[in-house]
mmCIF file of C-alpha atoms and ligand atoms in Angstrom:
data_model
loop_
_atom_site.group_PDB
_atom_site.id
_atom_site.type_symbol
_atom_site.label_atom_id
_atom_site.label_comp_id
_atom_site.label_asym_id
_atom_site.label_seq_id
_atom_site.Cartn_x
_atom_site.Cartn_y
_atom_site.Cartn_z
ATOM 1 C CA MET A 1 73.369 55.612 74.953
ATOM 2 C CA ARG A 2 71.113 55.354 71.898
ATOM 3 C CA VAL A 3 72.157 53.719 68.646
ATOM 4 C CA GLY A 4 70.723 53.872 65.155
ATOM 5 C CA VAL A 5 71.337 50.694 63.181
ATOM 6 C CA PHE A 6 71.140 50.958 59.415
ATOM 7 C CA ASP A 7 70.946 48.157 56.908
ATOM 8 C CA SER A 8 69.847 47.662 53.329
ATOM 9 C CA GLY A 9 67.017 45.447 54.586
ATOM 10 C CA ILE A 10 66.322 42.842 57.251
ATOM 11 C CA GLY A 11 69.838 41.354 57.434
ATOM 12 C CA GLY A 12 71.146 43.939 59.900
ATOM 13 C CA LEU A 13 68.913 42.371 62.532
ATOM 14 C CA THR A 14 71.777 39.879 63.025
ATOM 15 C CA VAL A 15 73.835 42.827 64.285
ATOM 16 C CA VAL A 16 70.948 44.043 66.473
ATOM 17 C CA LYS A 17 70.873 40.551 67.988
ATOM 18 C CA SER A 18 74.495 40.875 69.123
ATOM 19 C CA LEU A 19 73.937 44.415 70.445
ATOM 20 C CA LEU A 20 70.937 43.186 72.437
ATOM 21 C CA GLU A 21 72.753 40.149 73.823
ATOM 22 C CA HIS A 22 75.496 42.375 75.216
ATOM 23 C CA GLN A 23 72.996 44.884 76.681
ATOM 24 C CA LEU A 24 75.078 47.898 75.658
ATOM 25 C CA PHE A 25 72.324 50.342 74.688
ATOM 26 C CA GLU A 26 69.350 52.023 76.260
ATOM 27 C CA GLU A 27 67.622 52.256 72.892
ATOM 28 C CA ILE A 28 68.141 50.730 69.445
ATOM 29 C CA ILE A 29 66.463 52.315 66.428
ATOM 30 C CA TYR A 30 66.627 50.180 63.316
ATOM 31 C CA PHE A 31 66.141 51.339 59.765
ATOM 32 C CA GLY A 32 66.082 48.850 56.901
ATOM 33 C CA ASP A 33 65.898 50.174 53.358
ATOM 34 C CA THR A 34 63.634 47.291 52.337
ATOM 35 C CA ALA A 35 62.299 49.198 49.310
ATOM 36 C CA ARG A 36 65.741 49.259 47.692
ATOM 37 C CA VAL A 37 67.423 46.095 48.968
ATOM 38 C CA PRO A 38 69.771 44.534 47.815
ATOM 39 C CA TYR A 39 72.634 47.015 47.991
ATOM 40 C CA GLY A 40 75.258 44.363 47.335
ATOM 41 C CA VAL A 41 74.688 44.397 43.575
ATOM 42 C CA LYS A 42 74.625 48.208 43.269
ATOM 43 C CA ASP A 43 77.499 50.507 42.423
ATOM 44 C CA LYS A 44 79.478 52.679 44.800
ATOM 45 C CA ASN A 45 77.712 55.980 44.013
ATOM 46 C CA THR A 46 74.256 54.510 44.517
ATOM 47 C CA ILE A 47 75.269 52.919 47.829
ATOM 48 C CA ILE A 48 76.703 56.266 48.987
ATOM 49 C CA ARG A 49 73.544 58.146 47.949
ATOM 50 C CA TYR A 50 71.234 55.725 49.785
ATOM 51 C CA SER A 51 73.487 55.741 52.858
ATOM 52 C CA LEU A 52 73.452 59.543 53.043
ATOM 53 C CA GLU A 53 69.660 59.391 52.978
ATOM 54 C CA ALA A 54 69.794 57.014 55.935
ATOM 55 C CA VAL A 55 71.924 59.556 57.819
ATOM 56 C CA GLU A 56 69.196 62.144 57.121
ATOM 57 C CA PHE A 57 66.595 59.718 58.454
ATOM 58 C CA PHE A 58 68.499 59.238 61.710
ATOM 59 C CA LYS A 59 68.857 63.003 62.175
ATOM 60 C CA ASN A 60 65.185 62.874 63.241
ATOM 61 C CA PHE A 61 66.148 60.883 66.328
ATOM 62 C CA ASP A 62 68.211 61.657 69.350
ATOM 63 C CA ILE A 63 70.876 59.017 68.701
ATOM 64 C CA ASP A 64 74.452 59.097 69.966
ATOM 65 C CA ILE A 65 75.946 56.788 67.363
ATOM 66 C CA MET A 66 74.983 55.123 64.104
ATOM 67 C CA VAL A 67 76.103 51.644 63.109
ATOM 68 C CA ALA A 68 76.061 50.612 59.467
ATOM 69 C CA ALA A 69 75.335 46.925 59.910
ATOM 70 C CA CYS A 70 75.472 46.415 56.165
ATOM 71 C CA ASN A 71 78.880 45.317 54.906
ATOM 72 C CA SER A 72 78.203 46.833 51.474
ATOM 73 C CA VAL A 73 77.545 50.245 53.083
ATOM 74 C CA SER A 74 80.576 49.784 55.333
ATOM 75 C CA ALA A 75 82.664 49.037 52.242
ATOM 76 C CA TYR A 76 81.753 52.184 50.341
ATOM 77 C CA ALA A 77 79.991 54.904 52.296
ATOM 78 C CA ILE A 78 81.376 55.324 55.821
ATOM 79 C CA GLU A 79 83.657 58.307 55.106
ATOM 80 C CA GLU A 80 80.888 60.175 53.258
ATOM 81 C CA MET A 81 78.396 59.447 56.058
ATOM 82 C CA ARG A 82 80.851 60.719 58.675
ATOM 83 C CA GLU A 83 81.219 64.010 56.790
ATOM 84 C CA VAL A 84 77.535 64.880 57.187
ATOM 85 C CA ALA A 85 76.413 63.064 60.333
ATOM 86 C CA PRO A 86 76.028 64.959 63.625
ATOM 87 C CA PHE A 87 76.679 61.633 65.455
ATOM 88 C CA LYS A 88 79.521 59.119 65.255
ATOM 89 C CA VAL A 89 79.219 56.578 62.449
ATOM 90 C CA PHE A 90 80.681 53.075 62.698
ATOM 91 C CA GLY A 91 80.898 50.441 59.986
ATOM 92 C CA VAL A 92 81.477 46.719 60.443
ATOM 93 C CA ILE A 93 84.487 46.060 58.205
ATOM 94 C CA GLU A 94 87.282 47.467 60.354
ATOM 95 C CA PRO A 95 85.775 45.775 63.463
ATOM 96 C CA GLY A 96 85.592 42.500 61.495
ATOM 97 C CA ALA A 97 89.210 42.728 60.380
ATOM 98 C CA LEU A 98 90.311 43.553 63.946
ATOM 99 C CA ALA A 99 88.286 40.643 65.330
ATOM 100 C CA LEU A 100 90.115 38.380 62.892
ATOM 101 C CA GLN A 101 93.459 39.803 64.000
ATOM 102 C CA ASN A 102 92.545 39.074 67.625
ATOM 103 C CA ALA A 103 91.432 35.551 66.838
ATOM 104 C CA ILE A 104 94.123 34.444 64.369
ATOM 105 C CA LYS A 105 97.731 35.095 65.301
ATOM 106 C CA ASN A 106 99.338 33.143 62.459
ATOM 107 C CA LYS A 107 99.858 35.560 59.559
ATOM 108 C CA ASN A 108 100.119 32.643 57.121
ATOM 109 C CA ALA A 109 96.628 31.470 57.996
ATOM 110 C CA GLN A 110 94.228 30.819 55.114
ATOM 111 C CA ILE A 111 91.404 33.318 55.333
ATOM 112 C CA LEU A 112 88.191 33.083 53.362
ATOM 113 C CA ILE A 113 86.123 36.265 53.028
ATOM 114 C CA LEU A 114 82.486 35.894 51.978
ATOM 115 C CA GLY A 115 80.478 38.999 51.087
ATOM 116 C CA THR A 116 78.275 40.641 48.497
ATOM 117 C CA LYS A 117 79.690 41.609 45.101
ATOM 118 C CA ALA A 118 79.960 45.234 46.313
ATOM 119 C CA THR A 119 81.867 44.269 49.452
ATOM 120 C CA ILE A 120 84.199 41.900 47.636
ATOM 121 C CA ASN A 121 84.827 44.313 44.728
ATOM 122 C CA SER A 122 85.646 47.125 47.154
ATOM 123 C CA GLN A 123 88.572 44.997 48.469
ATOM 124 C CA LYS A 124 88.106 46.679 51.848
ATOM 125 C CA TYR A 125 88.650 43.489 53.844
ATOM 126 C CA THR A 126 91.605 42.356 51.749
ATOM 127 C CA ARG A 127 93.386 45.725 51.953
ATOM 128 C CA LEU A 128 92.928 45.964 55.707
ATOM 129 C CA LEU A 129 93.975 42.371 56.312
ATOM 130 C CA ASN A 130 96.995 42.815 54.018
ATOM 131 C CA SER A 131 97.964 45.857 56.052
ATOM 132 C CA TYR A 132 97.821 43.680 59.200
ATOM 133 C CA GLY A 133 100.202 41.224 57.508
ATOM 134 C CA TYR A 134 97.797 38.506 56.311
ATOM 135 C CA GLU A 135 98.624 37.346 52.784
ATOM 136 C CA ASN A 136 96.631 34.177 52.200
ATOM 137 C CA LEU A 137 93.242 35.648 51.483
ATOM 138 C CA LEU A 138 90.496 34.372 49.255
ATOM 139 C CA SER A 139 87.411 36.521 48.587
ATOM 140 C CA LEU A 140 84.164 35.193 47.238
ATOM 141 C CA ALA A 141 80.661 36.603 46.598
ATOM 142 C CA PRO A 142 78.159 33.745 46.982
ATOM 143 C CA SER A 143 75.243 35.944 45.929
ATOM 144 C CA LEU A 144 72.628 33.171 46.000
ATOM 145 C CA PHE A 145 73.057 32.737 49.755
ATOM 146 C CA ILE A 146 71.265 36.064 50.283
ATOM 147 C CA PRO A 147 67.828 35.252 48.737
ATOM 148 C CA ILE A 148 68.064 31.757 50.229
ATOM 149 C CA VAL A 149 68.441 33.257 53.718
ATOM 150 C CA GLU A 150 65.662 35.780 52.986
ATOM 151 C CA GLU A 151 63.427 32.792 52.213
ATOM 152 C CA GLY A 152 64.213 31.419 55.667
ATOM 153 C CA LEU A 153 66.016 28.384 54.207
ATOM 154 C CA PHE A 154 68.698 28.284 56.899
ATOM 155 C CA GLU A 155 69.360 24.602 56.220
ATOM 156 C CA GLY A 156 68.362 21.895 53.759
ATOM 157 C CA GLU A 157 68.819 20.879 50.168
ATOM 158 C CA ILE A 158 68.669 24.279 48.455
ATOM 159 C CA LEU A 159 71.234 25.817 50.780
ATOM 160 C CA GLN A 160 73.446 22.735 50.418
ATOM 161 C CA SER A 161 73.350 22.946 46.594
ATOM 162 C CA ALA A 162 74.262 26.642 46.718
ATOM 163 C CA MET A 163 77.094 25.855 49.147
ATOM 164 C CA ASP A 164 78.333 23.100 46.807
ATOM 165 C CA HIS A 165 78.135 25.483 43.877
ATOM 166 C CA TYR A 166 80.306 28.150 45.493
ATOM 167 C CA LEU A 167 82.466 26.258 47.960
ATOM 168 C CA LYS A 168 83.096 22.842 46.383
ATOM 169 C CA HIS A 169 86.671 23.624 45.382
ATOM 170 C CA ILE A 170 87.525 25.795 48.350
ATOM 171 C CA GLN A 171 90.095 24.365 50.732
ATOM 172 C CA GLN A 172 89.460 24.296 54.456
ATOM 173 C CA PRO A 173 90.308 27.836 55.678
ATOM 174 C CA ASP A 174 91.630 28.721 59.150
ATOM 175 C CA ALA A 175 89.159 31.579 59.384
ATOM 176 C CA LEU A 176 86.007 32.584 57.602
ATOM 177 C CA ILE A 177 84.746 36.169 57.594
ATOM 178 C CA LEU A 178 80.955 36.305 57.408
ATOM 179 C CA GLY A 179 81.140 39.606 55.515
ATOM 180 C CA CYS A 180 77.430 40.005 54.888
ATOM 181 C CA THR A 181 74.569 40.592 57.317
ATOM 182 C CA HIS A 182 72.788 37.447 56.149
ATOM 183 C CA PHE A 183 75.563 34.939 56.641
ATOM 184 C CA PRO A 184 75.416 34.601 60.459
ATOM 185 C CA LEU A 185 72.023 32.964 59.888
ATOM 186 C CA ILE A 186 73.751 30.115 58.040
ATOM 187 C CA ALA A 187 76.777 30.027 60.338
ATOM 188 C CA GLY A 188 75.838 26.479 61.417
ATOM 189 C CA PRO A 189 75.975 24.896 57.931
ATOM 190 C CA LEU A 190 79.084 26.940 57.034
ATOM 191 C CA GLN A 191 80.836 25.767 60.187
ATOM 192 C CA LYS A 192 79.849 22.198 59.364
ATOM 193 C CA ARG A 193 81.453 22.538 55.929
ATOM 194 C CA PHE A 194 84.579 24.163 57.382
ATOM 195 C CA PRO A 195 84.782 22.627 60.872
ATOM 196 C CA ASP A 196 88.277 23.955 61.627
ATOM 197 C CA ALA A 197 87.577 27.531 60.595
ATOM 198 C CA LYS A 198 87.148 30.312 63.112
ATOM 199 C CA LEU A 199 84.019 32.237 62.077
ATOM 200 C CA ILE A 200 84.089 36.035 62.281
ATOM 201 C CA HIS A 201 80.648 37.575 62.725
ATOM 202 C CA SER A 202 80.037 41.331 62.105
ATOM 203 C CA GLY A 203 77.662 41.611 65.089
ATOM 204 C CA GLU A 204 80.141 40.179 67.568
ATOM 205 C CA ALA A 205 82.952 42.168 65.959
ATOM 206 C CA ILE A 206 81.164 45.525 66.284
ATOM 207 C CA VAL A 207 80.252 44.741 69.909
ATOM 208 C CA GLN A 208 83.932 44.095 70.689
ATOM 209 C CA TYR A 209 84.923 47.258 68.831
ATOM 210 C CA LEU A 210 82.365 49.489 70.588
ATOM 211 C CA GLN A 211 83.261 48.013 73.960
ATOM 212 C CA ASN A 212 86.907 48.974 73.383
ATOM 213 C CA TYR A 213 85.976 52.375 71.999
ATOM 214 C CA PHE A 214 83.548 53.477 74.715
ATOM 215 C CA SER A 215 84.583 51.280 77.682
ATOM 216 C CA PHE A 216 80.898 50.914 78.628
ATOM 217 C CA THR A 217 80.331 50.511 82.332
ATOM 218 C CA LYS A 218 76.548 50.218 82.337
ATOM 219 C CA LYS A 219 74.398 47.301 81.121
ATOM 220 C CA PHE A 220 70.777 47.681 80.041
ATOM 221 C CA SER A 221 68.646 44.656 80.842
ATOM 222 C CA GLU A 222 65.767 46.352 78.996
ATOM 223 C CA THR A 223 66.492 47.948 75.621
ATOM 224 C CA LYS A 224 63.855 50.065 73.896
ATOM 225 C CA LEU A 225 63.481 48.926 70.305
ATOM 226 C CA LYS A 226 62.045 50.792 67.333
ATOM 227 C CA PHE A 227 61.913 49.374 63.824
ATOM 228 C CA PHE A 228 61.509 51.343 60.611
ATOM 229 C CA ALA A 229 61.600 50.256 56.986
ATOM 230 C CA SER A 230 61.260 52.083 53.677
ATOM 231 C CA GLU A 231 58.741 49.440 52.567
ATOM 232 C CA ASN A 232 56.571 46.949 54.438
ATOM 233 C CA PRO A 233 57.608 47.869 57.996
ATOM 234 C CA ASP A 234 55.213 45.221 59.364
ATOM 235 C CA GLY A 235 57.106 42.544 57.454
ATOM 236 C CA LEU A 236 60.364 43.728 58.981
ATOM 237 C CA LYS A 237 58.802 43.731 62.465
ATOM 238 C CA GLU A 238 57.636 40.136 61.925
ATOM 239 C CA VAL A 239 61.159 39.029 60.983
ATOM 240 C CA ALA A 240 62.562 40.944 63.967
ATOM 241 C CA LYS A 241 60.168 39.103 66.287
ATOM 242 C CA LYS A 242 61.287 35.772 64.891
ATOM 243 C CA TRP A 243 65.046 36.355 64.670
ATOM 244 C CA LEU A 244 65.347 38.318 67.898
ATOM 245 C CA LYS A 245 62.825 36.144 69.749
ATOM 246 C CA LEU A 246 60.896 39.213 70.958
HETATM 247 N N1 LIG B 1 73.139 43.893 54.017
HETATM 248 C C1 LIG B 1 73.932 43.504 52.870
HETATM 249 C C2 LIG B 1 75.400 43.367 53.287
HETATM 250 O O1 LIG B 1 75.721 43.052 54.405
HETATM 251 C C3 LIG B 1 73.427 42.218 52.247
HETATM 252 C C4 LIG B 1 72.139 42.358 51.484
HETATM 253 C C5 LIG B 1 72.247 43.354 50.335
HETATM 254 O O2 LIG B 1 72.884 43.054 49.304
HETATM 255 O O3 LIG B 1 71.722 44.447 50.477
HETATM 256 O O4 LIG B 1 76.264 43.607 52.476
#
């Protein structure tokens, strides 16, 4: 099976990492809209328009499914993408909410959702989790984490100050949804700050979801990888080499 992975930029490589680790696909084609990143500060209509263009891009390839690794796209554009795509389209929000439901049985648990402004404003996670019976939800958009991660500052003083800025008054949650492609890269420091919290990662969540959906029987020890970007594809390939240890 071949999968197209779409993200607003480089962040979706965290999802590719999970897909690779589980050896589910024969080929992964990645497209990052690096010319127009970030999506997380844009409005719904713009995110839908860009996402439909990504569907058009993937029509040039023989893919079986498309995964929107970007939480902001998953929050706003999945239905519209499904209407025009000749392949199945999966987002990461429903898989993330289901992964939380699997991990946290206590409906009174304190759940902290971190995402971009677009993801948080869409209330997609909160509505889904409410519908599963979870009531104690807190949503937050720590926007500065994104450029900090893009700078490769996965630890250290600058990240710590940003974490203090956003999280100083936040009580220890039972679970933390990493509702943005970039946040798995700072999972270590976030876990250190909230040592008792169960971290929910979009990459792991979509793997679980796809495994349930398709009941894969075959593993691919070698996965063909192709990377595309709307700007500076070489830069994206460099990051892919580093993050995915290629
Ligand atoms: N990929 C985006 C997300 O997961 C984060 C970066 C952006 O704002 O485009 O929502």
